[in-house]
């Protein structure tokens, strides 16, 4: 391996949010960094609205990213609407709703081009006492002192290293989509746009909230309204049909949004009118390209050892109910660099500490989101199947727990 200046050479697999947080933090602390990202297109076109947490902004600030009013749309009022459109419950919860791309763009912009190689995937790696050698999809090899897997829920690195840790489908999907504020009729706009709206039909959960619009625009009139609608969906009798394109080809447990069959979109929009408040259904109807994602739990038994570490969704995936996937990826990356700084020249020692700390946190996040998601998973199922500890299903619990500030979740706050 070529001698490197500074603290050593790190390779990061995956150039999405987790990978970019890690790469930028390592660079700032004196590491030489290379990111290999499988996708060759601009990732900023991906993603939808996200809830944020103060802890996410703290890591962004540490990198010198300005957090001001352009970071998202502030919303204070949560309201649950009944099927007839009447107000069931309301709660004041200040939160900033942002967009995946709004977090991604400044992270990508600050990483020097020489550190980022798109269109290149990890294929294999070999650990040696003094280095790790990676094999890449273009046939080349590279070497490093530290290898980081930030390659998401289907992580190649994790599947080579820890093949038994696999995502487990939890029995429901999330329909998602964003409609443009400019397309909202005025009466609907007045009711929905300032609010975080909930719809709670039997065993389902619809969340709808304002987010930055195209180009991360937060100006009134240019924002978006984002939907996340959790619906029980049988893995064998329903999901394969949803994931089949117009030619009949099933794409597994996910499908690219443009390939979702028009009749599937028509059907979900029709269902919206049958089970949701008319205001929410009307807005969902105006969503140009609804898409869905299957929801999984993923727990790893080891996330770091020797010279190899996992972070973000590659390490643990919690259901999205606490809205902390991006924040967890940022906090994983921060803890990793902090442990490396605390043990200069001892990568294995630093990673051993990181493994204990962040595995503990990841497990707690998964448990918490499983508890909240029980609302969708267990509703209508025989009582004897229910876990002992269930979140009470009243609307006030749902409105309080979804995307709650991490500082208010005792078992997580204790570990931050
Ligand atoms: C319905 C839903 C709603 C959500 N809402 C929120 C929310 O409100 N707030 C929030 O914080 N989070 C939310 N999340 C979670 C959030 O999107 C993820 O937790 C977060 O994006 C994880 O980032 P990551 O970088 O770890 O992984 P990913 O974003 O999955 O990135 C992995 C990257 O690795 C690349 N890659 C994969 N394999 C290889 C390989 N072999 N070689 C090279 N590159 C590779 C991929 O191309 C990809 O770019 C939500 C998720 C879902 C499903």
Short mmCIF file of C-alpha atoms and ligand atoms in Angstrom, two decimals:
data_model
loop_
_atom_site.label_atom_id
_atom_site.label_comp_id
_atom_site.label_asym_id
_atom_site.label_seq_id
_atom_site.Cartn_x
_atom_site.Cartn_y
_atom_site.Cartn_z
CA UNK A 1 0.00 0.00 0.00
CA UNK A 2 1.25 3.48 -0.88
CA UNK A 3 2.28 5.42 2.23
CA UNK A 4 -0.42 7.95 3.11
CA UNK A 5 -0.13 11.27 4.85
CA UNK A 6 -2.27 11.94 7.91
CA UNK A 7 -4.03 9.35 9.98
CA UNK A 8 -4.39 6.62 7.35
CA UNK A 9 -6.42 5.62 4.34
CA UNK A 10 -10.13 4.83 4.55
CA UNK A 11 -12.35 3.30 1.88
CA UNK A 12 -16.08 3.93 2.18
CA UNK A 13 -18.46 1.68 0.25
CA UNK A 14 -21.66 3.57 -0.62
CA UNK A 15 -21.88 7.28 -1.38
CA UNK A 16 -25.36 7.99 -0.03
CA UNK A 17 -26.02 9.86 3.22
CA UNK A 18 -24.24 7.47 5.61
CA UNK A 19 -21.20 7.19 3.34
CA UNK A 20 -20.96 10.94 2.79
CA UNK A 21 -21.22 11.72 6.50
CA UNK A 22 -18.40 9.25 7.19
CA UNK A 23 -16.21 10.41 4.30
CA UNK A 24 -16.51 14.12 5.11
CA UNK A 25 -15.94 13.61 8.84
CA UNK A 26 -12.88 11.41 8.19
CA UNK A 27 -11.43 13.94 5.75
CA UNK A 28 -11.95 16.73 8.29
CA UNK A 29 -10.07 14.66 10.90
CA UNK A 30 -7.07 14.07 8.65
CA UNK A 31 -7.80 10.78 6.90
CA UNK A 32 -7.23 10.08 3.24
CA UNK A 33 -10.64 8.90 1.91
CA UNK A 34 -12.07 7.18 -1.16
CA UNK A 35 -15.79 6.54 -1.64
CA UNK A 36 -16.96 3.87 -4.08
CA UNK A 37 -20.62 4.23 -5.09
CA UNK A 38 -22.35 1.63 -7.24
CA UNK A 39 -24.79 4.07 -8.87
CA UNK A 40 -23.51 6.22 -11.69
CA UNK A 41 -26.49 8.60 -11.80
CA UNK A 42 -27.05 11.65 -9.60
CA UNK A 43 -28.39 10.36 -6.28
CA UNK A 44 -30.01 13.74 -5.60
CA UNK A 45 -32.89 12.70 -7.87
CA UNK A 46 -33.75 9.96 -5.33
CA UNK A 47 -35.52 10.14 -2.04
CA UNK A 48 -38.60 11.86 -0.68
CA UNK A 49 -39.53 13.90 2.36
CA UNK A 50 -37.92 13.16 5.71
CA UNK A 51 -38.52 14.17 9.28
CA UNK A 52 -35.44 15.62 10.96
CA UNK A 53 -33.91 15.65 14.42
CA UNK A 54 -31.73 18.22 16.16
CA UNK A 55 -28.98 15.57 16.40
CA UNK A 56 -28.81 15.39 12.58
CA UNK A 57 -28.37 19.15 12.33
CA UNK A 58 -25.61 19.04 14.97
CA UNK A 59 -23.53 16.66 12.82
CA UNK A 60 -24.17 18.79 9.72
CA UNK A 61 -23.05 21.90 11.63
CA UNK A 62 -19.90 20.10 12.75
CA UNK A 63 -19.09 19.72 9.04
CA UNK A 64 -19.61 23.44 8.51
CA UNK A 65 -22.99 23.11 6.79
CA UNK A 66 -25.25 26.06 7.57
CA UNK A 67 -28.59 25.10 9.07
CA UNK A 68 -31.04 27.91 8.42
CA UNK A 69 -34.63 28.30 7.29
CA UNK A 70 -33.84 26.73 3.92
CA UNK A 71 -33.20 23.34 5.56
CA UNK A 72 -36.89 22.48 5.60
CA UNK A 73 -40.45 23.44 6.37
CA UNK A 74 -41.35 24.05 10.01
CA UNK A 75 -44.64 22.54 11.13
CA UNK A 76 -46.13 22.80 14.61
CA UNK A 77 -49.57 21.28 14.53
CA UNK A 78 -50.39 17.61 14.17
CA UNK A 79 -54.00 16.72 13.43
CA UNK A 80 -55.74 13.39 13.03
CA UNK A 81 -58.65 13.40 10.60
CA UNK A 82 -61.54 10.92 10.61
CA UNK A 83 -63.06 9.30 7.52
CA UNK A 84 -65.65 12.09 7.33
CA UNK A 85 -62.92 14.75 7.45
CA UNK A 86 -63.61 15.88 11.02
CA UNK A 87 -60.83 16.50 13.53
CA UNK A 88 -60.30 13.55 15.89
CA UNK A 89 -57.30 14.82 17.86
CA UNK A 90 -54.65 17.53 17.63
CA UNK A 91 -51.27 18.06 19.25
CA UNK A 92 -48.55 20.72 19.13
CA UNK A 93 -45.19 19.19 18.13
CA UNK A 94 -42.67 21.56 16.51
CA UNK A 95 -40.65 19.75 13.86
CA UNK A 96 -38.73 20.59 10.68
CA UNK A 97 -39.66 18.45 7.70
CA UNK A 98 -36.96 18.31 5.09
CA UNK A 99 -36.13 16.31 1.99
CA UNK A 100 -33.56 13.55 1.47
CA UNK A 101 -31.92 15.54 -1.33
CA UNK A 102 -31.67 18.67 0.86
CA UNK A 103 -29.40 16.78 3.26
CA UNK A 104 -27.55 14.97 0.47
CA UNK A 105 -26.62 17.95 -1.71
CA UNK A 106 -24.35 19.89 0.72
CA UNK A 107 -22.65 16.66 1.84
CA UNK A 108 -21.89 15.70 -1.76
CA UNK A 109 -20.81 19.24 -2.71
CA UNK A 110 -18.19 19.40 0.06
CA UNK A 111 -16.53 16.07 -0.84
CA UNK A 112 -13.67 16.65 -3.33
CA UNK A 113 -14.20 14.87 -6.68
CA UNK A 114 -10.93 12.97 -6.24
CA UNK A 115 -12.48 11.21 -3.22
CA UNK A 116 -15.61 9.93 -5.00
CA UNK A 117 -15.82 7.21 -7.64
CA UNK A 118 -19.38 6.66 -8.98
CA UNK A 119 -20.40 3.58 -10.99
CA UNK A 120 -18.03 1.34 -9.02
CA UNK A 121 -19.26 -1.41 -6.68
CA UNK A 122 -17.56 -3.50 -4.03
CA UNK A 123 -17.34 -7.15 -5.11
CA UNK A 124 -15.12 -8.72 -2.43
CA UNK A 125 -12.58 -7.87 0.23
CA UNK A 126 -9.77 -9.58 2.13
CA UNK A 127 -8.58 -8.58 5.59
CA UNK A 128 -4.88 -8.70 6.43
CA UNK A 129 -3.21 -7.80 9.71
CA UNK A 130 -2.05 -4.41 8.44
CA UNK A 131 -4.58 -3.58 5.70
CA UNK A 132 -7.77 -4.49 3.84
CA UNK A 133 -7.79 -5.19 0.09
CA UNK A 134 -11.00 -4.54 -1.84
CA UNK A 135 -11.98 -5.87 -5.27
CA UNK A 136 -14.17 -3.60 -7.35
CA UNK A 137 -16.67 -4.10 -10.16
CA UNK A 138 -14.33 -2.54 -12.78
CA UNK A 139 -11.75 -5.26 -12.04
CA UNK A 140 -9.45 -2.95 -10.07
CA UNK A 141 -8.24 -3.37 -6.48
CA UNK A 142 -7.62 -0.86 -3.75
CA UNK A 143 -6.17 -1.01 -0.25
CA UNK A 144 -6.86 0.76 3.01
CA UNK A 145 -6.31 0.85 6.77
CA UNK A 146 -10.04 1.09 7.41
CA UNK A 147 -12.97 -0.24 5.37
CA UNK A 148 -16.45 1.19 6.00
CA UNK A 149 -19.64 -0.40 4.69
CA UNK A 150 -22.23 2.34 4.17
CA UNK A 151 -23.89 0.38 1.39
CA UNK A 152 -27.42 0.28 2.72
CA UNK A 153 -29.97 -2.35 3.70
CA UNK A 154 -28.76 -4.88 1.06
CA UNK A 155 -25.11 -4.23 1.95
CA UNK A 156 -22.65 -6.30 -0.08
CA UNK A 157 -20.05 -5.81 2.64
CA UNK A 158 -22.37 -7.12 5.36
CA UNK A 159 -23.50 -10.08 3.29
CA UNK A 160 -19.87 -11.15 2.72
CA UNK A 161 -18.92 -10.57 6.33
CA UNK A 162 -22.05 -11.60 8.17
CA UNK A 163 -24.33 -13.53 5.78
CA UNK A 164 -26.91 -14.42 8.43
CA UNK A 165 -27.86 -10.77 9.15
CA UNK A 166 -30.66 -10.19 6.65
CA UNK A 167 -33.60 -7.76 6.48
CA UNK A 168 -36.88 -9.23 7.72
CA UNK A 169 -40.09 -8.05 6.03
CA UNK A 170 -42.49 -6.87 8.74
CA UNK A 171 -45.77 -7.44 6.88
CA UNK A 172 -46.52 -3.93 5.64
CA UNK A 173 -45.43 -1.45 3.01
CA UNK A 174 -45.30 2.33 2.86
CA UNK A 175 -46.92 4.08 -0.08
CA UNK A 176 -45.08 7.35 -0.59
CA UNK A 177 -45.34 10.37 -2.83
CA UNK A 178 -45.08 14.13 -2.98
CA UNK A 179 -47.61 16.50 -4.53
CA UNK A 180 -46.66 20.04 -5.52
CA UNK A 181 -48.12 22.82 -3.38
CA UNK A 182 -48.96 24.81 -6.54
CA UNK A 183 -51.35 22.03 -7.61
CA UNK A 184 -53.37 22.17 -4.36
CA UNK A 185 -56.80 23.79 -4.67
CA UNK A 186 -57.07 26.79 -2.26
CA UNK A 187 -59.56 25.22 0.17
CA UNK A 188 -57.47 22.08 0.48
CA UNK A 189 -54.32 24.16 0.81
CA UNK A 190 -55.73 26.08 3.78
CA UNK A 191 -56.64 22.87 5.60
CA UNK A 192 -53.58 20.73 4.90
CA UNK A 193 -50.50 22.75 4.02
CA UNK A 194 -49.77 24.29 7.47
CA UNK A 195 -50.34 20.95 9.21
CA UNK A 196 -48.95 17.49 9.77
CA UNK A 197 -52.02 15.38 9.00
CA UNK A 198 -52.69 11.83 10.18
CA UNK A 199 -55.26 9.31 8.97
CA UNK A 200 -55.71 6.16 11.03
CA UNK A 201 -58.01 3.71 9.26
CA UNK A 202 -58.20 0.21 10.86
CA UNK A 203 -54.63 -1.11 11.07
CA UNK A 204 -53.23 1.52 8.71
CA UNK A 205 -51.36 4.76 9.22
CA UNK A 206 -51.26 7.71 6.84
CA UNK A 207 -48.90 10.61 7.52
CA UNK A 208 -48.90 13.73 5.36
CA UNK A 209 -46.75 16.81 5.84
CA UNK A 210 -45.20 19.79 4.01
CA UNK A 211 -41.64 19.39 2.67
CA UNK A 212 -39.29 21.39 0.43
CA UNK A 213 -40.44 21.35 -3.20
CA UNK A 214 -38.48 20.83 -6.42
CA UNK A 215 -34.90 22.09 -6.11
CA UNK A 216 -35.31 22.07 -2.28
CA UNK A 217 -37.48 25.18 -2.53
CA UNK A 218 -39.09 26.16 0.80
CA UNK A 219 -40.84 29.31 -0.42
CA UNK A 220 -44.61 29.32 0.07
CA UNK A 221 -46.20 28.24 -3.21
CA UNK A 222 -43.16 26.16 -4.19
CA UNK A 223 -43.16 23.48 -1.49
CA UNK A 224 -44.38 19.92 -1.64
CA UNK A 225 -46.79 17.86 0.46
CA UNK A 226 -45.42 14.43 1.31
CA UNK A 227 -47.30 11.20 2.00
CA UNK A 228 -46.22 8.06 3.85
CA UNK A 229 -49.05 5.51 4.09
CA UNK A 230 -48.41 2.24 5.92
CA UNK A 231 -50.64 -0.65 4.79
CA UNK A 232 -50.53 -4.34 5.73
CA UNK A 233 -49.53 -6.29 2.59
CA UNK A 234 -49.12 -10.05 2.50
CA UNK A 235 -45.65 -11.10 1.44
CA UNK A 236 -46.90 -14.01 -0.70
CA UNK A 237 -50.39 -13.15 -1.94
CA UNK A 238 -50.14 -9.35 -2.45
CA UNK A 239 -46.57 -8.02 -2.59
CA UNK A 240 -45.49 -10.02 -5.69
CA UNK A 241 -48.44 -8.61 -7.64
CA UNK A 242 -47.62 -5.02 -6.63
CA UNK A 243 -44.00 -5.59 -7.66
CA UNK A 244 -44.90 -6.99 -11.10
CA UNK A 245 -44.59 -4.70 -14.13
CA UNK A 246 -46.90 -4.48 -17.15
CA UNK A 247 -45.11 -7.43 -18.84
CA UNK A 248 -45.86 -9.62 -15.80
CA UNK A 249 -42.26 -9.69 -14.61
CA UNK A 250 -41.98 -9.62 -10.81
CA UNK A 251 -39.06 -7.48 -9.58
CA UNK A 252 -38.80 -9.09 -6.14
CA UNK A 253 -39.92 -7.08 -3.10
CA UNK A 254 -39.50 -3.67 -4.73
CA UNK A 255 -40.10 -2.10 -8.14
CA UNK A 256 -38.85 1.12 -9.72
CA UNK A 257 -41.64 3.74 -9.46
CA UNK A 258 -42.10 4.21 -13.25
CA UNK A 259 -42.67 0.45 -13.64
CA UNK A 260 -45.58 0.29 -11.18
CA UNK A 261 -48.62 -0.70 -13.28
CA UNK A 262 -51.17 2.09 -13.91
CA UNK A 263 -53.98 -0.07 -12.52
CA UNK A 264 -52.06 -0.44 -9.24
CA UNK A 265 -51.82 3.35 -8.97
CA UNK A 266 -55.50 3.75 -9.87
CA UNK A 267 -56.42 1.17 -7.24
CA UNK A 268 -54.44 2.79 -4.38
CA UNK A 269 -55.88 6.22 -5.23
CA UNK A 270 -59.40 4.73 -5.20
CA UNK A 271 -58.69 3.07 -1.84
CA UNK A 272 -57.54 6.43 -0.48
CA UNK A 273 -61.04 7.82 -1.10
CA UNK A 274 -62.60 4.80 0.64
CA UNK A 275 -60.55 4.76 3.85
CA UNK A 276 -59.05 8.24 4.37
CA UNK A 277 -60.43 11.69 5.15
CA UNK A 278 -61.59 13.40 1.93
CA UNK A 279 -58.95 16.15 2.29
CA UNK A 280 -56.08 13.64 2.49
CA UNK A 281 -57.52 11.45 -0.28
CA UNK A 282 -57.95 14.44 -2.60
CA UNK A 283 -54.35 15.52 -2.07
CA UNK A 284 -53.06 11.96 -2.52
CA UNK A 285 -55.04 11.75 -5.77
CA UNK A 286 -52.98 14.73 -7.04
CA UNK A 287 -49.65 12.96 -6.38
CA UNK A 288 -47.96 12.45 -9.73
CA UNK A 289 -45.93 9.33 -9.06
CA UNK A 290 -46.87 7.40 -5.93
CA UNK A 291 -44.48 4.56 -5.16
CA UNK A 292 -44.09 2.06 -2.35
CA UNK A 293 -41.38 0.54 -0.21
CA UNK A 294 -41.59 -2.68 1.76
CA UNK A 295 -40.70 -2.15 5.43
CA UNK A 296 -38.01 -4.25 7.10
CA UNK A 297 -36.23 -4.76 10.41
CA UNK A 298 -32.52 -5.48 10.21
CA UNK A 299 -30.27 -6.24 13.16
CA UNK A 300 -26.57 -7.08 12.97
CA UNK A 301 -24.75 -9.05 15.63
CA UNK A 302 -21.42 -7.31 14.90
CA UNK A 303 -20.99 -3.95 13.23
CA UNK A 304 -17.24 -3.47 13.55
CA UNK A 305 -14.21 -5.68 14.02
CA UNK A 306 -10.54 -5.50 13.05
CA UNK A 307 -10.38 -2.92 10.27
CA UNK A 308 -13.96 -3.21 9.00
CA UNK A 309 -17.05 -1.28 10.15
CA UNK A 310 -20.69 -0.96 9.09
CA UNK A 311 -22.83 2.12 9.56
CA UNK A 312 -26.26 3.50 8.70
CA UNK A 313 -28.72 1.10 7.08
CA UNK A 314 -25.94 -1.42 6.39
CA UNK A 315 -25.69 -1.96 10.17
CA UNK A 316 -29.27 -1.62 11.47
CA UNK A 317 -32.55 -0.71 9.80
CA UNK A 318 -35.37 0.50 11.98
CA UNK A 319 -38.88 0.93 10.64
CA UNK A 320 -39.33 4.56 9.61
CA UNK A 321 -41.81 5.45 12.39
CA UNK A 322 -39.33 7.32 14.53
CA UNK A 323 -37.96 9.05 11.43
CA UNK A 324 -34.37 8.59 12.52
CA UNK A 325 -32.68 6.63 9.70
CA UNK A 326 -30.70 9.59 8.41
CA UNK A 327 -29.91 10.86 11.92
CA UNK A 328 -28.71 7.40 12.96
CA UNK A 329 -26.41 7.21 9.92
CA UNK A 330 -24.95 10.64 10.83
CA UNK A 331 -24.52 9.69 14.50
CA UNK A 332 -22.90 6.34 13.57
CA UNK A 333 -20.39 8.20 11.39
CA UNK A 334 -19.66 10.76 14.12
CA UNK A 335 -19.14 8.09 16.77
CA UNK A 336 -16.83 6.15 14.45
CA UNK A 337 -14.53 9.14 13.86
CA UNK A 338 -14.64 10.06 17.55
CA UNK A 339 -13.52 6.56 18.55
CA UNK A 340 -10.74 6.65 15.93
CA UNK A 341 -9.56 9.98 17.34
CA UNK A 342 -9.66 8.62 20.88
CA UNK A 343 -7.38 5.67 19.99
CA UNK A 344 -4.70 7.07 17.63
CA UNK A 345 -3.01 4.33 15.59
CA UNK A 346 -5.30 1.62 17.02
CA UNK A 347 -8.03 1.05 14.44
CA UNK A 348 -9.07 -2.31 15.92
CA UNK A 349 -9.37 -0.85 19.42
CA UNK A 350 -11.42 2.11 18.17
CA UNK A 351 -13.71 -0.20 16.19
CA UNK A 352 -14.24 -2.48 19.18
CA UNK A 353 -15.56 0.48 21.18
CA UNK A 354 -17.67 1.69 18.25
CA UNK A 355 -19.13 -1.81 17.85
CA UNK A 356 -20.43 -1.94 21.42
CA UNK A 357 -21.73 1.64 21.50
CA UNK A 358 -23.49 1.80 18.14
CA UNK A 359 -24.79 -1.80 18.20
CA UNK A 360 -26.46 -0.96 21.47
CA UNK A 361 -27.97 2.20 19.99
CA UNK A 362 -29.02 0.43 16.76
CA UNK A 363 -30.79 -2.34 18.71
CA UNK A 364 -32.67 0.20 20.81
CA UNK A 365 -33.78 2.16 17.72
CA UNK A 366 -35.04 -1.04 16.09
CA UNK A 367 -36.93 -2.02 19.26
CA UNK A 368 -38.51 1.39 19.56
CA UNK A 369 -39.67 1.53 15.95
CA UNK A 370 -40.98 -2.03 16.22
CA UNK A 371 -43.03 -0.94 19.23
CA UNK A 372 -44.54 1.99 17.30
CA UNK A 373 -45.00 -0.10 14.14
CA UNK A 374 -46.93 -2.71 16.12
CA UNK A 375 -49.88 -0.40 15.50
CA UNK A 376 -49.91 -1.52 11.86
CA UNK A 377 -48.41 -4.99 12.28
CA UNK A 378 -50.71 -6.39 14.96
CA UNK A 379 -53.98 -4.56 14.46
CA UNK A 380 -56.79 -7.05 13.84
CA UNK A 381 -54.51 -10.05 14.51
CA UNK A 382 -55.44 -12.54 17.28
CA UNK A 383 -54.48 -11.23 20.74
CA UNK A 384 -52.30 -14.26 21.52
CA UNK A 385 -49.95 -13.22 18.69
CA UNK A 386 -49.42 -9.72 20.09
CA UNK A 387 -46.09 -8.97 21.78
CA UNK A 388 -46.27 -8.33 25.54
CA UNK A 389 -45.37 -4.67 25.19
CA UNK A 390 -47.64 -2.89 22.69
CA UNK A 391 -47.97 0.84 22.08
CA UNK A 392 -51.55 1.83 23.07
CA UNK A 393 -53.42 2.37 19.82
CA UNK A 394 -55.26 5.63 20.65
CA UNK A 395 -54.60 8.50 18.19
CA UNK A 396 -52.87 10.56 20.91
CA UNK A 397 -50.18 7.87 21.20
CA UNK A 398 -49.62 7.72 17.46
CA UNK A 399 -49.45 11.51 17.11
CA UNK A 400 -47.02 11.77 20.02
CA UNK A 401 -44.68 8.91 19.05
CA UNK A 402 -44.22 9.33 15.29
CA UNK A 403 -40.94 11.14 14.69
CA UNK A 404 -40.73 12.14 18.37
CA UNK A 405 -37.61 14.14 19.31
CA UNK A 406 -34.82 11.67 20.14
CA UNK A 407 -34.16 13.65 23.33
CA UNK A 408 -37.64 12.63 24.51
CA UNK A 409 -37.03 8.90 24.01
CA UNK A 410 -35.36 8.00 27.29
CA UNK A 411 -33.59 4.80 26.23
CA UNK A 412 -32.05 6.55 23.18
CA UNK A 413 -31.28 9.84 24.87
CA UNK A 414 -29.25 8.03 27.54
CA UNK A 415 -26.89 6.78 24.83
CA UNK A 416 -26.28 10.09 23.03
C1 LIG B 1 -40.77 4.81 3.95
C2 LIG B 1 -39.49 5.36 4.52
C3 LIG B 1 -39.51 6.60 5.17
C4 LIG B 1 -38.33 7.11 5.74
N1 LIG B 1 -38.41 8.31 6.39
C5 LIG B 1 -37.32 8.78 7.02
C6 LIG B 1 -37.38 10.00 7.78
O1 LIG B 1 -38.41 10.67 7.88
N2 LIG B 1 -36.24 10.43 8.40
C7 LIG B 1 -35.08 9.72 8.34
O2 LIG B 1 -34.10 10.15 8.93
N3 LIG B 1 -34.99 8.57 7.63
C8 LIG B 1 -36.06 8.07 6.97
N4 LIG B 1 -35.97 6.90 6.28
C9 LIG B 1 -34.70 6.12 6.33
C10 LIG B 1 -33.56 6.69 5.49
O3 LIG B 1 -33.96 6.88 4.16
C11 LIG B 1 -32.35 5.74 5.57
O4 LIG B 1 -32.17 5.28 6.88
C12 LIG B 1 -31.06 6.44 5.17
O5 LIG B 1 -31.19 6.96 3.86
C13 LIG B 1 -29.85 5.47 5.24
O6 LIG B 1 -28.78 5.91 4.51
P1 LIG B 1 -27.54 4.96 4.18
O7 LIG B 1 -26.50 5.85 3.55
O8 LIG B 1 -27.14 4.14 5.36
O9 LIG B 1 -28.06 3.90 3.10
P2 LIG B 1 -28.62 4.11 1.56
O10 LIG B 1 -29.21 5.46 1.48
O11 LIG B 1 -29.42 2.94 1.29
O12 LIG B 1 -27.28 4.12 0.70
C14 LIG B 1 -26.53 3.00 0.36
C15 LIG B 1 -25.69 3.35 -0.86
O13 LIG B 1 -24.77 2.29 -1.12
C16 LIG B 1 -24.72 2.05 -2.51
N5 LIG B 1 -24.29 0.65 -2.68
C17 LIG B 1 -25.00 -0.47 -2.43
N6 LIG B 1 -24.25 -1.56 -2.65
C18 LIG B 1 -23.03 -1.12 -3.07
C19 LIG B 1 -21.82 -1.78 -3.44
N7 LIG B 1 -21.71 -3.11 -3.44
N8 LIG B 1 -20.76 -1.03 -3.81
C20 LIG B 1 -20.85 0.36 -3.82
N9 LIG B 1 -21.99 1.02 -3.46
C21 LIG B 1 -23.05 0.29 -3.08
C22 LIG B 1 -26.12 2.32 -2.99
O14 LIG B 1 -26.16 2.61 -4.38
C23 LIG B 1 -26.52 3.52 -2.13
O15 LIG B 1 -26.20 4.75 -2.74
C24 LIG B 1 -37.10 6.37 5.67
C25 LIG B 1 -37.07 5.14 5.01
C26 LIG B 1 -38.24 4.63 4.44
C27 LIG B 1 -38.20 3.29 3.75
#
